[in-house]
Amino acid sequence: MNYARFLTATSAARRPSAIRMLNELLIRAPKSVISLATGSPNPSMFPFKTAVITTEDGKTIQFDEEMMKRALQYSQTAGIPELLSWLKQLQVKLHNPPTIHYPSSQGQMDICVTSGSQDGLNKVFEMTINRGDNVLLNEPVYSGTLHALLPLGCNIINVCSDEYGIIPNSLKEILSKWKPEDSKNPKKNTPKFLYTIPNGSNPTGNSLTSDRKKEIYELARKYDFLIIEDDPYYFLQFNKPWAPTFLSMDVDGRVIRTDSFSKILSSGLRIGFVTGPKTLIERIVLHMQVATLHTSTFTQLLVAQLLYQWGEEGFLAHVDRVIDFYRNQKDALLVAAEKWLSGLAEWHVPTAGMFIWIKIKGIYDVKKLIKEKAIKKEILMVPGNDFYIDSSAPSPYFRASFSLASPEQMDVAFQRLAELIKESL
Ligand SMILES: Cc1ncc(COP(=O)(O)O)c(C=O)c1O
């Protein structure tokens, strides 16, 4: 892989920060080293001394004075070593990426911890996109991605998708305007990457099938583009075995995968991680060196302690409990939808995630219904147009999330919505 051709001039120009490198040296240094070097504050002046955090199983995570000093101090940019090594093992167990044994310059798998997967994604976009670059994605798409991409001035090409995710023939047709060798000629502006949310997509709830993934990966090889696999709902797949990921098929080192602990541990702690070829992870880390410096040491230590206490088995058992909860929530929303919206709307049953994408029949654009009338009746949903490149275009769809409401509230919400739809027809 020629990674240089995917980088913006800004990303290529990033150099390691001398102070950050010194800081990392200091963290690893024996106690006998006297540091007059970095601007790390003296932790004895911090007002927090110890903490004990109780987990749902009644156990505790302790921050004694020493641990607290570390938690409140600057740490390594890519992430604290114990969390990184735990996550690396997890990725190997779940995805067994072919790149794990590659030489570092040839796409070897690497990881960095980011402040949520959004932080990682945003840095991936800023690393790769110049104004006018072509990028591929399947709309409707997570609005956080759209709002990160649009200001960068790239040309977003929509690839058609259905309830099984991206349709490979649509991708083939789009790519047929180029020849495979065009990727070597910058003037041809071949697409730099394909972005997709493969499981329980936000907003549609759709999941991409493994057969389609394989076809898409082969097209990525042929036309030499990167695949950005934004997969925060991977751990919310309702059926086992979980789908093989793009990372698991990545023989070239062209997949950048973003994972998130938001949906399974906590969204407020802001812990996500980016997995991909070392050469590109290094660029993201250099960006972090001048942006966040690193993800909060306190939250990384909290999560690391929890993960070590649980072990991989305990972590996956927790994930199974979370999945059971959301499966029941999904079923409850479907019951309410069947009861009140049958004949008025249509939808697919999601196999992962937190969302159902509902099309209201006979209403060309539901924006007013959802944004004005529904709010007056005290129900909040997101109108479909917010998830399109052209958000001014009409859409008969809306996104309903089954994460927060109780089954009783879901029932009331769809009863009210059904009344509104009937009034509007
Ligand atoms: C598809 C998608 N990507 C990324 C994110 C950002 O998640 P995080 O909390 O890890 O930043 C979300 C959040 O909802 C999402 O739905």
PDB file of N, CA and C in Angstrom, residues 64-103:
ATOM      1  N   ASP A  64      -6.314   4.326  44.781  1.00  0.00           N
ATOM      2  CA  ASP A  64      -5.609   4.764  45.990  1.00  0.00           C
ATOM      3  C   ASP A  64      -4.797   6.019  45.633  1.00  0.00           C
ATOM      4  N   GLU A  65      -4.033   6.542  46.595  1.00  0.00           N
ATOM      5  CA  GLU A  65      -3.382   7.846  46.344  1.00  0.00           C
ATOM      6  C   GLU A  65      -2.429   7.804  45.153  1.00  0.00           C
ATOM      7  N   GLU A  66      -1.684   6.690  45.031  1.00  0.00           N
ATOM      8  CA  GLU A  66      -0.726   6.573  43.924  1.00  0.00           C
ATOM      9  C   GLU A  66      -1.443   6.523  42.578  1.00  0.00           C
ATOM     10  N   MET A  67      -2.481   5.668  42.547  1.00  0.00           N
ATOM     11  CA  MET A  67      -3.259   5.497  41.312  1.00  0.00           C
ATOM     12  C   MET A  67      -3.947   6.808  40.936  1.00  0.00           C
ATOM     13  N   MET A  68      -4.429   7.519  41.956  1.00  0.00           N
ATOM     14  CA  MET A  68      -5.122   8.780  41.705  1.00  0.00           C
ATOM     15  C   MET A  68      -4.161   9.802  41.098  1.00  0.00           C
ATOM     16  N   LYS A  69      -2.919   9.801  41.609  1.00  0.00           N
ATOM     17  CA  LYS A  69      -1.931  10.742  41.061  1.00  0.00           C
ATOM     18  C   LYS A  69      -1.726  10.464  39.571  1.00  0.00           C
ATOM     19  N   ARG A  70      -1.663   9.175  39.239  1.00  0.00           N
ATOM     20  CA  ARG A  70      -1.470   8.812  37.825  1.00  0.00           C
ATOM     21  C   ARG A  70      -2.714   9.193  37.002  1.00  0.00           C
ATOM     22  N   ALA A  71      -3.893   8.942  37.602  1.00  0.00           N
ATOM     23  CA  ALA A  71      -5.147   9.192  36.876  1.00  0.00           C
ATOM     24  C   ALA A  71      -5.329  10.666  36.547  1.00  0.00           C
ATOM     25  N   LEU A  72      -4.742  11.531  37.409  1.00  0.00           N
ATOM     26  CA  LEU A  72      -4.954  12.973  37.232  1.00  0.00           C
ATOM     27  C   LEU A  72      -3.829  13.627  36.428  1.00  0.00           C
ATOM     28  N   GLN A  73      -2.891  12.796  35.960  1.00  0.00           N
ATOM     29  CA  GLN A  73      -1.705  13.343  35.284  1.00  0.00           C
ATOM     30  C   GLN A  73      -1.801  13.108  33.773  1.00  0.00           C
ATOM     31  N   TYR A  74      -0.992  13.866  33.020  1.00  0.00           N
ATOM     32  CA  TYR A  74      -0.853  13.610  31.584  1.00  0.00           C
ATOM     33  C   TYR A  74      -0.421  12.158  31.371  1.00  0.00           C
ATOM     34  N   SER A  75      -0.795  11.610  30.199  1.00  0.00           N
ATOM     35  CA  SER A  75      -0.371  10.233  29.882  1.00  0.00           C
ATOM     36  C   SER A  75      -0.034  10.118  28.395  1.00  0.00           C
ATOM     37  N   GLN A  76       0.263   8.898  27.963  1.00  0.00           N
ATOM     38  CA  GLN A  76       0.711   8.684  26.573  1.00  0.00           C
ATOM     39  C   GLN A  76      -0.394   9.058  25.583  1.00  0.00           C
ATOM     40  N   THR A  77       0.010   9.629  24.460  1.00  0.00           N
ATOM     41  CA  THR A  77      -0.981  10.125  23.495  1.00  0.00           C
ATOM     42  C   THR A  77      -1.850   8.999  22.932  1.00  0.00           C
ATOM     43  N   ALA A  78      -1.258   7.877  22.582  1.00  0.00           N
ATOM     44  CA  ALA A  78      -2.033   6.809  21.930  1.00  0.00           C
ATOM     45  C   ALA A  78      -2.962   6.084  22.900  1.00  0.00           C
ATOM     46  N   GLY A  79      -2.709   6.262  24.201  1.00  0.00           N
ATOM     47  CA  GLY A  79      -3.528   5.558  25.190  1.00  0.00           C
ATOM     48  C   GLY A  79      -2.619   4.953  26.244  1.00  0.00           C
ATOM     49  N   ILE A  80      -3.170   4.657  27.435  1.00  0.00           N
ATOM     50  CA  ILE A  80      -2.312   4.064  28.477  1.00  0.00           C
ATOM     51  C   ILE A  80      -1.993   2.616  28.074  1.00  0.00           C
ATOM     52  N   PRO A  81      -0.755   2.153  28.341  1.00  0.00           N
ATOM     53  CA  PRO A  81      -0.307   0.876  27.774  1.00  0.00           C
ATOM     54  C   PRO A  81      -1.197  -0.318  28.139  1.00  0.00           C
ATOM     55  N   GLU A  82      -1.697  -0.358  29.409  1.00  0.00           N
ATOM     56  CA  GLU A  82      -2.490  -1.547  29.774  1.00  0.00           C
ATOM     57  C   GLU A  82      -3.824  -1.598  29.038  1.00  0.00           C
ATOM     58  N   LEU A  83      -4.397  -0.420  28.740  1.00  0.00           N
ATOM     59  CA  LEU A  83      -5.663  -0.424  27.986  1.00  0.00           C
ATOM     60  C   LEU A  83      -5.386  -0.806  26.529  1.00  0.00           C
ATOM     61  N   LEU A  84      -4.316  -0.231  25.981  1.00  0.00           N
ATOM     62  CA  LEU A  84      -3.966  -0.548  24.587  1.00  0.00           C
ATOM     63  C   LEU A  84      -3.732  -2.045  24.407  1.00  0.00           C
ATOM     64  N   SER A  85      -3.004  -2.659  25.350  1.00  0.00           N
ATOM     65  CA  SER A  85      -2.699  -4.077  25.143  1.00  0.00           C
ATOM     66  C   SER A  85      -3.960  -4.922  25.312  1.00  0.00           C
ATOM     67  N   TRP A  86      -4.855  -4.515  26.215  1.00  0.00           N
ATOM     68  CA  TRP A  86      -6.127  -5.265  26.379  1.00  0.00           C
ATOM     69  C   TRP A  86      -6.952  -5.178  25.090  1.00  0.00           C
ATOM     70  N   LEU A  87      -7.017  -3.961  24.544  1.00  0.00           N
ATOM     71  CA  LEU A  87      -7.825  -3.750  23.337  1.00  0.00           C
ATOM     72  C   LEU A  87      -7.233  -4.491  22.142  1.00  0.00           C
ATOM     73  N   LYS A  88      -5.901  -4.516  22.082  1.00  0.00           N
ATOM     74  CA  LYS A  88      -5.233  -5.213  20.979  1.00  0.00           C
ATOM     75  C   LYS A  88      -5.597  -6.700  21.021  1.00  0.00           C
ATOM     76  N   GLN A  89      -5.546  -7.263  22.223  1.00  0.00           N
ATOM     77  CA  GLN A  89      -5.901  -8.692  22.359  1.00  0.00           C
ATOM     78  C   GLN A  89      -7.349  -8.940  21.982  1.00  0.00           C
ATOM     79  N   LEU A  90      -8.215  -7.998  22.376  1.00  0.00           N
ATOM     80  CA  LEU A  90      -9.640  -8.143  22.050  1.00  0.00           C
ATOM     81  C   LEU A  90      -9.835  -8.148  20.530  1.00  0.00           C
ATOM     82  N   GLN A  91      -9.162  -7.203  19.846  1.00  0.00           N
ATOM     83  CA  GLN A  91      -9.303  -7.123  18.389  1.00  0.00           C
ATOM     84  C   GLN A  91      -8.804  -8.406  17.733  1.00  0.00           C
ATOM     85  N   VAL A  92      -7.713  -8.950  18.271  1.00  0.00           N
ATOM     86  CA  VAL A  92      -7.172 -10.183  17.688  1.00  0.00           C
ATOM     87  C   VAL A  92      -8.164 -11.324  17.905  1.00  0.00           C
ATOM     88  N   LYS A  93      -8.743 -11.382  19.098  1.00  0.00           N
ATOM     89  CA  LYS A  93      -9.704 -12.462  19.383  1.00  0.00           C
ATOM     90  C   LYS A  93     -10.958 -12.327  18.510  1.00  0.00           C
ATOM     91  N   LEU A  94     -11.465 -11.101  18.393  1.00  0.00           N
ATOM     92  CA  LEU A  94     -12.738 -10.928  17.685  1.00  0.00           C
ATOM     93  C   LEU A  94     -12.580 -10.917  16.166  1.00  0.00           C
ATOM     94  N   HIS A  95     -11.474 -10.364  15.678  1.00  0.00           N
ATOM     95  CA  HIS A  95     -11.359 -10.142  14.231  1.00  0.00           C
ATOM     96  C   HIS A  95     -10.185 -10.866  13.583  1.00  0.00           C
ATOM     97  N   ASN A  96      -9.261 -11.316  14.367  1.00  0.00           N
ATOM     98  CA  ASN A  96      -8.057 -11.971  13.862  1.00  0.00           C
ATOM     99  C   ASN A  96      -7.534 -11.318  12.571  1.00  0.00           C
ATOM    100  N   PRO A  97      -7.200 -10.046  12.612  1.00  0.00           N
ATOM    101  CA  PRO A  97      -6.819  -9.338  11.375  1.00  0.00           C
ATOM    102  C   PRO A  97      -5.542  -9.926  10.780  1.00  0.00           C
ATOM    103  N   PRO A  98      -5.552 -10.201   9.469  1.00  0.00           N
ATOM    104  CA  PRO A  98      -4.342 -10.746   8.834  1.00  0.00           C
ATOM    105  C   PRO A  98      -3.129  -9.848   9.065  1.00  0.00           C
ATOM    106  N   THR A  99      -3.357  -8.552   9.221  1.00  0.00           N
ATOM    107  CA  THR A  99      -2.268  -7.581   9.313  1.00  0.00           C
ATOM    108  C   THR A  99      -1.502  -7.631  10.636  1.00  0.00           C
ATOM    109  N   ILE A 100      -1.990  -8.416  11.581  1.00  0.00           N
ATOM    110  CA  ILE A 100      -1.346  -8.415  12.906  1.00  0.00           C
ATOM    111  C   ILE A 100       0.120  -8.848  12.800  1.00  0.00           C
ATOM    112  N   HIS A 101       0.453  -9.686  11.822  1.00  0.00           N
ATOM    113  CA  HIS A 101       1.834 -10.170  11.705  1.00  0.00           C
ATOM    114  C   HIS A 101       2.637  -9.444  10.621  1.00  0.00           C
ATOM    115  N   TYR A 102       2.080  -8.407  10.019  1.00  0.00           N
ATOM    116  CA  TYR A 102       2.785  -7.710   8.928  1.00  0.00           C
ATOM    117  C   TYR A 102       3.902  -6.822   9.488  1.00  0.00           C
ATOM    118  N   PRO A 103       4.907  -6.520   8.656  1.00  0.00           N
ATOM    119  CA  PRO A 103       5.916  -5.528   9.089  1.00  0.00           C
ATOM    120  C   PRO A 103       5.242  -4.166   9.285  1.00  0.00           C
TER     121      PRO A 103
END
